[in-house]
Each structure stands twice: as structure tokens, then as C-alpha cells.
XYZ file of N, CA and C in Angstrom:
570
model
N -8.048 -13.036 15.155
C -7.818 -11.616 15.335
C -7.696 -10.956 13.957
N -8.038 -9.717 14.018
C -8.319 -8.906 12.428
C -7.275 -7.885 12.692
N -6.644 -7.638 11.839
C -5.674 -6.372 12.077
C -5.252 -5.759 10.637
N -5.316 -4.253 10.254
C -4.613 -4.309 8.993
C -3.281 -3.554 9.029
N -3.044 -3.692 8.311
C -1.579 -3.633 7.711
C -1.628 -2.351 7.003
N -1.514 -0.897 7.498
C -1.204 0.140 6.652
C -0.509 0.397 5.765
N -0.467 -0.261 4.398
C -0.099 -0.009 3.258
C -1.117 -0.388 1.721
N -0.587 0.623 1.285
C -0.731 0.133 -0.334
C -0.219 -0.680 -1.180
N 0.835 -1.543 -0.667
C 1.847 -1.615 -1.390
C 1.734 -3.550 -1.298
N 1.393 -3.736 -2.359
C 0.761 -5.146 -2.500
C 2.602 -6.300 -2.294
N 3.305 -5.306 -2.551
C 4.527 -6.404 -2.704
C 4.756 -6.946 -0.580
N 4.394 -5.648 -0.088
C 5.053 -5.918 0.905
C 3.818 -6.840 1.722
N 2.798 -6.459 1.247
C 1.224 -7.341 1.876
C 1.814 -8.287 1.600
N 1.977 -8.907 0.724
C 2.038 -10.638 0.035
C 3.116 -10.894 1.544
N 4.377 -9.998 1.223
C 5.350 -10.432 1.947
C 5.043 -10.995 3.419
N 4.489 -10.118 3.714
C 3.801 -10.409 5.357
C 2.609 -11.244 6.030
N 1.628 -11.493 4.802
C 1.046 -12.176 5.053
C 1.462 -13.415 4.674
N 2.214 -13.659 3.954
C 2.779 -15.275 4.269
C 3.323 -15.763 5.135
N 4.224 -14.790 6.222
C 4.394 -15.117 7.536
C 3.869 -14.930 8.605
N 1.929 -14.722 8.538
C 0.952 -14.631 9.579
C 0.742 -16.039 9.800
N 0.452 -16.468 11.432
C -0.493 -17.782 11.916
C -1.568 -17.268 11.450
N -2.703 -18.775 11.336
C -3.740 -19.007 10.450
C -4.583 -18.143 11.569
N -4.405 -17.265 12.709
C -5.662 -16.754 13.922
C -5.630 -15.631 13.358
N -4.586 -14.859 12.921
C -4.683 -13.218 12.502
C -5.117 -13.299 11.000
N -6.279 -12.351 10.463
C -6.761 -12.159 9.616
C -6.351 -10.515 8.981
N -5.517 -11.059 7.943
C -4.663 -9.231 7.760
C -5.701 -8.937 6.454
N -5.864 -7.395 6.750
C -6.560 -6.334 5.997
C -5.647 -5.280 5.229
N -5.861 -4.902 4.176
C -4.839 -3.716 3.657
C -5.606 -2.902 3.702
N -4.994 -1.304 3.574
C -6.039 -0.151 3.415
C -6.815 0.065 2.393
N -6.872 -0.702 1.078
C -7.562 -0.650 0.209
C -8.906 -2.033 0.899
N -8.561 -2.739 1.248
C -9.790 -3.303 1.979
C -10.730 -2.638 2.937
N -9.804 -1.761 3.639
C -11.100 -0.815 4.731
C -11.299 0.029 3.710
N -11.082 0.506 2.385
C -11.776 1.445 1.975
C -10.509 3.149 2.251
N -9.711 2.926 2.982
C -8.835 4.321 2.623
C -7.638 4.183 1.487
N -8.095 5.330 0.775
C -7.753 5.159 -0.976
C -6.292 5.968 -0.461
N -6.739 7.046 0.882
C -5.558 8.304 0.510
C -4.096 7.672 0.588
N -3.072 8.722 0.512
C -1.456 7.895 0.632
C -1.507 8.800 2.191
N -0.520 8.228 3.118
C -1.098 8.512 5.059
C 0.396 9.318 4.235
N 0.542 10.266 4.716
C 1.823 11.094 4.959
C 2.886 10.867 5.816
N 3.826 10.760 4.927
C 5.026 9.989 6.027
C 5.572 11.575 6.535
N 5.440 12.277 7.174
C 5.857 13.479 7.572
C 6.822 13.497 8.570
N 7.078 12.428 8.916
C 8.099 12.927 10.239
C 9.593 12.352 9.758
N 10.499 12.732 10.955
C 11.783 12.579 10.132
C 12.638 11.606 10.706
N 12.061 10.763 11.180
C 12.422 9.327 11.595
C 11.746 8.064 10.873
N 12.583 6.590 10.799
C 11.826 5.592 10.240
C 10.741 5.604 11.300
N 11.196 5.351 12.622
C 9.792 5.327 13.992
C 8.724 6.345 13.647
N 9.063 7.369 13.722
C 8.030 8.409 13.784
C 6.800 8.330 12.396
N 7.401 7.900 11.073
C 6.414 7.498 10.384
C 5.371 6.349 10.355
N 6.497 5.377 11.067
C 5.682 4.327 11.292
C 4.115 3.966 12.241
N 4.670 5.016 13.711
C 3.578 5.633 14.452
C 2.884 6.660 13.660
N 3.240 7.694 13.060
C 1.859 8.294 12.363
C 0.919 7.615 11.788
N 1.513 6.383 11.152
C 0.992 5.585 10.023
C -0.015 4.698 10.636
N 0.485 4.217 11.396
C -0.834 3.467 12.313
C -2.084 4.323 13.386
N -1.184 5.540 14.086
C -2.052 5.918 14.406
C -3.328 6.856 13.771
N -2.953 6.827 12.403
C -3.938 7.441 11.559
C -5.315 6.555 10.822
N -4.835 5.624 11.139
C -5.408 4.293 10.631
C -6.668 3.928 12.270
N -5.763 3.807 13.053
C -6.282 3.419 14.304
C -7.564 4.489 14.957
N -7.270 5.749 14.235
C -8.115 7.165 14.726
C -9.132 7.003 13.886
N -8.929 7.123 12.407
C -9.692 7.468 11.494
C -10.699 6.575 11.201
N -10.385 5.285 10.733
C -10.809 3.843 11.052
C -11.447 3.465 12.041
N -10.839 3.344 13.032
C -10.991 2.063 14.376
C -10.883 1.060 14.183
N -10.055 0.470 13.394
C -9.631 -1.079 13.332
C -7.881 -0.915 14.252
N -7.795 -2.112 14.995
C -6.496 -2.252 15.158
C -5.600 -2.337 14.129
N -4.609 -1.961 13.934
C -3.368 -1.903 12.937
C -2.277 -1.815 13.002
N -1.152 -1.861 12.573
C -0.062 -1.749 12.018
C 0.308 -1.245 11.085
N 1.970 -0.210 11.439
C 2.362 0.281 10.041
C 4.057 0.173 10.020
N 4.487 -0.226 9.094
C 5.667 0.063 9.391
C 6.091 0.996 8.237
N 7.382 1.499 8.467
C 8.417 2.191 7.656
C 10.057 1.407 7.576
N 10.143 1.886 6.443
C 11.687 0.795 6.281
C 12.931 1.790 5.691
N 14.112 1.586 5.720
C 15.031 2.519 5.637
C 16.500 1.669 5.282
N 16.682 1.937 3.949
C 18.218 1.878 3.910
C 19.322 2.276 4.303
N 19.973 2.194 5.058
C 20.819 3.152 5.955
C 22.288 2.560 5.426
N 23.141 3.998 4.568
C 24.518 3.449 3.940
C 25.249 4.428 4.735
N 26.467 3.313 5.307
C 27.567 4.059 6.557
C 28.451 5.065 5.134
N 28.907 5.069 3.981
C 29.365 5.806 3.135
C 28.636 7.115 2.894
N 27.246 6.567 3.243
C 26.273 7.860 2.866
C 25.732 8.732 3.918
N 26.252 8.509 5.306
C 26.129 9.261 6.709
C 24.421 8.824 6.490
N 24.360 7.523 6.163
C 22.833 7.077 6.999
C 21.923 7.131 5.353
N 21.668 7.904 4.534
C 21.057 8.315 3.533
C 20.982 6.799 3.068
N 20.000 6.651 2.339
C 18.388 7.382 2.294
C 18.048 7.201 3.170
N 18.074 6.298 4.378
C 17.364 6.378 5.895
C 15.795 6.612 5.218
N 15.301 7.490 5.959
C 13.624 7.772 5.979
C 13.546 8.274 4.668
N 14.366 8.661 4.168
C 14.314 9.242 2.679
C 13.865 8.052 1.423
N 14.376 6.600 1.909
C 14.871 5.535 0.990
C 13.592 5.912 -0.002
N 12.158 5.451 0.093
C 11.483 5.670 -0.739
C 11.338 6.772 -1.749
N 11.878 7.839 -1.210
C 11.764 8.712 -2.348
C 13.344 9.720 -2.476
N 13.642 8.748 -2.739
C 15.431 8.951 -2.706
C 15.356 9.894 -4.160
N 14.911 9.915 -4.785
C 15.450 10.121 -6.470
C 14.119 10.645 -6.767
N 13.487 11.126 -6.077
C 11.995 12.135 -6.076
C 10.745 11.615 -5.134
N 9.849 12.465 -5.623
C 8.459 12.021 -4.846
C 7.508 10.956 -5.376
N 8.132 10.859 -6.595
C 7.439 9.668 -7.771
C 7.474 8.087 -7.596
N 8.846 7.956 -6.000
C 8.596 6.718 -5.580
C 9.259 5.750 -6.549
N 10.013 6.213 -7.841
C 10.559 5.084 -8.411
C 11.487 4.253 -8.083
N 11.564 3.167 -8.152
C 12.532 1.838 -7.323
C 13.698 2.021 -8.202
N 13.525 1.916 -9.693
C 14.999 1.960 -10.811
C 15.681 3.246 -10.326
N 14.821 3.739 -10.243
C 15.145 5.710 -10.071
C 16.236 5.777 -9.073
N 15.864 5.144 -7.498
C 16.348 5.116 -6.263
C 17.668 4.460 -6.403
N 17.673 3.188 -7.241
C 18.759 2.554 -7.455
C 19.918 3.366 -7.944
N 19.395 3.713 -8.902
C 20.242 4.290 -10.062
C 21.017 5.413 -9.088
N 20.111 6.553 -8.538
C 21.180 7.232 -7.631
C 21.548 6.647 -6.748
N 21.078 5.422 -5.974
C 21.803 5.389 -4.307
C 23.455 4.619 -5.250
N 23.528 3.817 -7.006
C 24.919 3.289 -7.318
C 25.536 4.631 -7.459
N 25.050 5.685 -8.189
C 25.504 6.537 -8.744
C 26.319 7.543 -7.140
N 25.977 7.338 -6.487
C 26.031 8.269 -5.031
C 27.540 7.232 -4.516
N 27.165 6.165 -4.395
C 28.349 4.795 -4.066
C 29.547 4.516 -5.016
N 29.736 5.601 -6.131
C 30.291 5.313 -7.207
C 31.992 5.198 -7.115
N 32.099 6.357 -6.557
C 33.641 6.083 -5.441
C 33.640 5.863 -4.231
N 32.960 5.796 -3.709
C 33.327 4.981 -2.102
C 33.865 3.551 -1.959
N 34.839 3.730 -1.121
C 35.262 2.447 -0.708
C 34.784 1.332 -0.223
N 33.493 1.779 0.911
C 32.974 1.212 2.269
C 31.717 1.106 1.183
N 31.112 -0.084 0.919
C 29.550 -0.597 1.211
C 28.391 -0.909 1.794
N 29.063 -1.112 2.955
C 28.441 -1.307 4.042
C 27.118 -0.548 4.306
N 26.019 -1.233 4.192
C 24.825 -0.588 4.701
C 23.882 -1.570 5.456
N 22.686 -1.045 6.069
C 21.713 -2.234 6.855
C 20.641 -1.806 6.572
N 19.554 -2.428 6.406
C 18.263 -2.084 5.982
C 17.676 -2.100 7.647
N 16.689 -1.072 7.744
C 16.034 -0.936 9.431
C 14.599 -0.645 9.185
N 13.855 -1.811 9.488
C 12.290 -2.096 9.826
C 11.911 -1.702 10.935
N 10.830 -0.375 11.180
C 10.398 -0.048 12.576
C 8.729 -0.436 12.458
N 7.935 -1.102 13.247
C 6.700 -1.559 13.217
C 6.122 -0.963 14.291
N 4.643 -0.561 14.160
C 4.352 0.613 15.205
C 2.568 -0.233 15.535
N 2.465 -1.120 16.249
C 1.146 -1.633 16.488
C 0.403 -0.735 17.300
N -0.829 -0.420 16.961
C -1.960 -0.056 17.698
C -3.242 -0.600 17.899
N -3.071 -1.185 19.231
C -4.346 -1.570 19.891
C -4.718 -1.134 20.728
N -6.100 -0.501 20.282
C -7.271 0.107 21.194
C -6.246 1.595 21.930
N -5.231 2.290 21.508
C -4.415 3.074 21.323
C -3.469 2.659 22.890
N -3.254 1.376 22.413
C -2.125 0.747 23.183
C -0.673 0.696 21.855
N 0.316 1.016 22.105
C 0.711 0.818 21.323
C 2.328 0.590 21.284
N 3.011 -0.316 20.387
C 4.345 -0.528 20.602
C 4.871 -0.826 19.962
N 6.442 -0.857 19.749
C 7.024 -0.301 18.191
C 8.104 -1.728 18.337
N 8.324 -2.608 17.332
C 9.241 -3.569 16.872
C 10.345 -3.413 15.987
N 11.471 -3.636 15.921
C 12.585 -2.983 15.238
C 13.287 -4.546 14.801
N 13.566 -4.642 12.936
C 14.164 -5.761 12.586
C 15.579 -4.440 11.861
N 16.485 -5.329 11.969
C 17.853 -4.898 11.509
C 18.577 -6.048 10.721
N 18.659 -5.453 9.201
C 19.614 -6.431 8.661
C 20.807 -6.326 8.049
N 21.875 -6.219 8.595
C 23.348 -5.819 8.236
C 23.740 -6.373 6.206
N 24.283 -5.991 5.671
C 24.796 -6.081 4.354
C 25.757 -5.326 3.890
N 25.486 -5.119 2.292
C 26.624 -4.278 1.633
C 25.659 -4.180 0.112
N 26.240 -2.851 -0.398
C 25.785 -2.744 -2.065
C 26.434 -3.317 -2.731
N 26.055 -4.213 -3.651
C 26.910 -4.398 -4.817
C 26.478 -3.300 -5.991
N 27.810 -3.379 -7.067
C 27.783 -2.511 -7.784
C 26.374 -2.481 -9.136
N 26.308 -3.266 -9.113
C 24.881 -3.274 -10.264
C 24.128 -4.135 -9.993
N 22.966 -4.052 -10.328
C 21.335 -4.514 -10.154
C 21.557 -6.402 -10.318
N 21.142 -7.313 -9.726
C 21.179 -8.976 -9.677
C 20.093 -8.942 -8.903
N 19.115 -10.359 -10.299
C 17.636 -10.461 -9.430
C 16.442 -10.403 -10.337
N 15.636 -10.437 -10.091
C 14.120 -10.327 -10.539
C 13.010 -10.114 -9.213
N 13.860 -10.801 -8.281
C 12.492 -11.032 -7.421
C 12.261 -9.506 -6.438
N 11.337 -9.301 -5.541
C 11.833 -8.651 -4.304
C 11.459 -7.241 -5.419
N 11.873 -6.255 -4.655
C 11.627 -4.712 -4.845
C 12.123 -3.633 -3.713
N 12.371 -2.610 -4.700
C 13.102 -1.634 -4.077
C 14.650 -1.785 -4.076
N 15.080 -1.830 -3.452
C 16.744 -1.586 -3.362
C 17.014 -3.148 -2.790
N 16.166 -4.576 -3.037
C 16.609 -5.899 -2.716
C 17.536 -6.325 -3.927
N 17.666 -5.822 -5.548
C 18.717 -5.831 -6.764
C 19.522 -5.498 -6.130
N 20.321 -4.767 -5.061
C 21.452 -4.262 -5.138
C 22.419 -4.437 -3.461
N 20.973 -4.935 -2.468
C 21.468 -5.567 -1.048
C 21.800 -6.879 -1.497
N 22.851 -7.462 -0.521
C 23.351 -8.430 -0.396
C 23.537 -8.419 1.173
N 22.288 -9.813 1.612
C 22.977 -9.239 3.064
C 23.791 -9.850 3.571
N 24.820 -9.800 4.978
C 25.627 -10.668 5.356
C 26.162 -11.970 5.837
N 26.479 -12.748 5.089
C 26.500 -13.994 5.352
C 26.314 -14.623 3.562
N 25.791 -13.842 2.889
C 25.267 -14.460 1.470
C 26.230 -14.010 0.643
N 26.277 -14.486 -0.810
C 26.446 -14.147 -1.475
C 25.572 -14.231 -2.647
N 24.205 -13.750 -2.682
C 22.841 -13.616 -3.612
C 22.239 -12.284 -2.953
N 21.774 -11.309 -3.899
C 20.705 -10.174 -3.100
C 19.451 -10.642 -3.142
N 18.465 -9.589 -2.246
C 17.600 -10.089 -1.734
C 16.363 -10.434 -3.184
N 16.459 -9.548 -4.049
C 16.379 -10.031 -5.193
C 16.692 -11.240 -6.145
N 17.087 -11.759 -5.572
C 17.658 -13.381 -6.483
C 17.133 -14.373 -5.038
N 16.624 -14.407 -4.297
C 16.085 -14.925 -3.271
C 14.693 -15.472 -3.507
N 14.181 -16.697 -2.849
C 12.767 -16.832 -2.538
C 12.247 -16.056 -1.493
N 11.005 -15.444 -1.763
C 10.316 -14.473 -0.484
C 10.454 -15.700 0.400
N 10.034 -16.892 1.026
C 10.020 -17.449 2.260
C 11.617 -17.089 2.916
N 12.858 -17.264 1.926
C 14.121 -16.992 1.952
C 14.686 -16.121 2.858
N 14.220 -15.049 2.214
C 14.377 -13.356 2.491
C 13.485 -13.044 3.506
N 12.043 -13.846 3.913
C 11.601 -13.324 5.531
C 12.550 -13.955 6.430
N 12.814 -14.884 6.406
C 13.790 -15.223 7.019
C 15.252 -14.418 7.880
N 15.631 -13.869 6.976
C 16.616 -13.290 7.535
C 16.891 -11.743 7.252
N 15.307 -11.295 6.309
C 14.970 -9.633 6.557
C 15.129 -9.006 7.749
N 15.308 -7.740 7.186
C 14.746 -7.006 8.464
C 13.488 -6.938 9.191
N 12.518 -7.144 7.496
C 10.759 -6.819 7.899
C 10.701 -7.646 8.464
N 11.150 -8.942 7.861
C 10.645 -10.508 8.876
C 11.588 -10.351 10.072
N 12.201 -10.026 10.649
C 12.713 -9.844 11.968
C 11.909 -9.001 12.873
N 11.396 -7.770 12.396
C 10.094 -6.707 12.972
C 9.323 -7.495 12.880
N 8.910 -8.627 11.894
C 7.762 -8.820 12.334
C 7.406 -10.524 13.015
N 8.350 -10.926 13.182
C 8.414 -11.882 13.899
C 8.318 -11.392 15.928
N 9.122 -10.328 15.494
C 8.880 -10.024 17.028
C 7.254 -9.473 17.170
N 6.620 -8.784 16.075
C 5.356 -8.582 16.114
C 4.332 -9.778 16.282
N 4.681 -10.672 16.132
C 3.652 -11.971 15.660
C 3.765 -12.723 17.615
N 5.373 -13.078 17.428
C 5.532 -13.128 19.171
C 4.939 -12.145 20.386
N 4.705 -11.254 20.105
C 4.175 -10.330 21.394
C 2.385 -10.918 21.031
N 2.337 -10.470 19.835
C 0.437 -10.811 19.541
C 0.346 -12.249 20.188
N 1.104 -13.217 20.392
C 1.078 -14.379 20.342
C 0.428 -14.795 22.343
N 1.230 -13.567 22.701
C 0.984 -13.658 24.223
C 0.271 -13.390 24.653
């Protein structure tokens, strides 16, 4: 089976295609040839995630997938949520995002946040949405090399390493994405 994966974003391709069976053959949008960035316009992690595929699925006609991902801090009434990517502008910077989501956490007591993966498959404009949830907390400064985005500064629960100081096989494991998309791989599976 051929399916692509609506993104640009080579960190999270790698990520996902290491946890495909050898039957699904994943495509990125720079493989079909769409250069544009799909507009995350709506104001839910779900709702981008369905634009995202179904723009792919219209424009295209390949079956696909898109997801959207969201840091959600209980100190921060949910923020960055759908915002996470461009927390600290439209420029998408990861240091940038960091830097305010510590700077925002700077007196709060509560750390507590969960990262939330919504996956929005479309086939043949059948379509259905997978949700991974992974409970944690911020620590106060950046630990790590690996991983991207706000994985320097999650720690999720049960660990004491962020997702950044982790092996990617590690971190699908007990991600959020790899939780969305394990349930994605199980439904394709049936």
C-alpha cells in the first residue's frame, strides 16, 4: 500500500517511517511534487490535521495522512496547543518556541503538560482521525541533542531523560506520534 505522509518536515518522516510494516510504502509531499506549505488554518490540533490531508487527498489523489501535534501546558490554560509550532512567531523556530514556552513557565509552580497527536487518514475520502496522548512535565532548561521541537525540554512520565536525550526507536515507543500512529498502522492493518 502507498500512502503519503503530509509533511515537509524530514525529522518527523524519518520518525514514522521507521515504525511502518515493510507493505506500506510512505511518500512525503516533496515526493508527489507539492512544494506549497498546506495552511494550518483552523483552530484545533483535529481540524488542521483534516485540512491537511484532505488537501492532499483533493489536490493530489493519492491516499494520505496528516497529522498536527500540540503541546498542551495545564499552567498555560492549554498554550501553545495548535499554536505550538509557531509559538514565538510564524518563522517556526524550535530555540525560539523554547525559549518563550521557559520564559512563559518561569514562575509557575505546576509543569505539568502532555503533548497531543491528532492523525487524520484519507482514503478514497473515507476518512478517520487517531489521537496519541503523552502525559509529562517541563523541565527548566534545554537536555539533549536528539529529537526536535520542544523534546529538550519534555520529560515524559515515568522517565527521568527528555525526549531529546532518547533514541528515536525509544521515544516512538511511548510518544504521542507513535501512539497516533500505532493506532493508525492497526486499523490499516485490518
Amino acid at each position: 500500500m502507498e500512502l503519503v505522509f503530509a509533511t515537509h518536515n524530514r525529522n518527523k518522516f524519518k520518525e514514522i517511517e521507521a515504525m511502518l510494516p515493510d507493505h506500506i510504502s510512505l511518500l512525503s509531499l516533496d515526493d508527489i511534487g507539492c512544494t506549497e506549505d498546506i495552511a494550518e488554518t483552523a483552530d484545533t490540533i483535529d481540524g488542521n490535521a483534516i485540512l491537511k490531508a484532505e488537501y492532499v487527498r483533493h489536490r493530489y489523489g493519492y491516499n494520505c495522512f496528516a497529522d498536527d501535534t500540540g503541546l498542551e501546558v495545564d499552567a498555560l490554560a492549554g498554550a501553545p496547543g495548535v499554536y505550538s509550532a509557531r509559538y514565538a512567531g510564524d518563522q517556526k523556530d524550535d530555540k525560539a518556541n523554547v525559549a518563550k514556552l521557559l520564559e512563559q513557565l518561569k514562575d509557575k509552580e505546576s509543569r505539568k503538560a502532555h503533548f497531543k497527536t491528532v492523525i487524520a487518514l484519507n482514503l478514497k475520502n473515507n476518512e478517520n482521525l487517531f489521537t496519541g496522548i503523552c502525559e509529562g512535565k517541563i523541565i527548566e532548561e534545554r537536555r539533549g541533542e536528539k529529537g526536535f521541537g520542544y523534546d529538550p525540554v519534555f520529560v515524559p512520565n515515568g522517565y527521568d531523560r527528555t525526549f531529546a536525550e532518547m533514541e528515536m526507536k525509544e521515544k516512538a515507543e511511548i510518544s504521542h506520534r507513535g501512539k497516533a500512529f500505532k493506532a493508525l498502522i492497526d486499523y490499516l492493518s485490518k
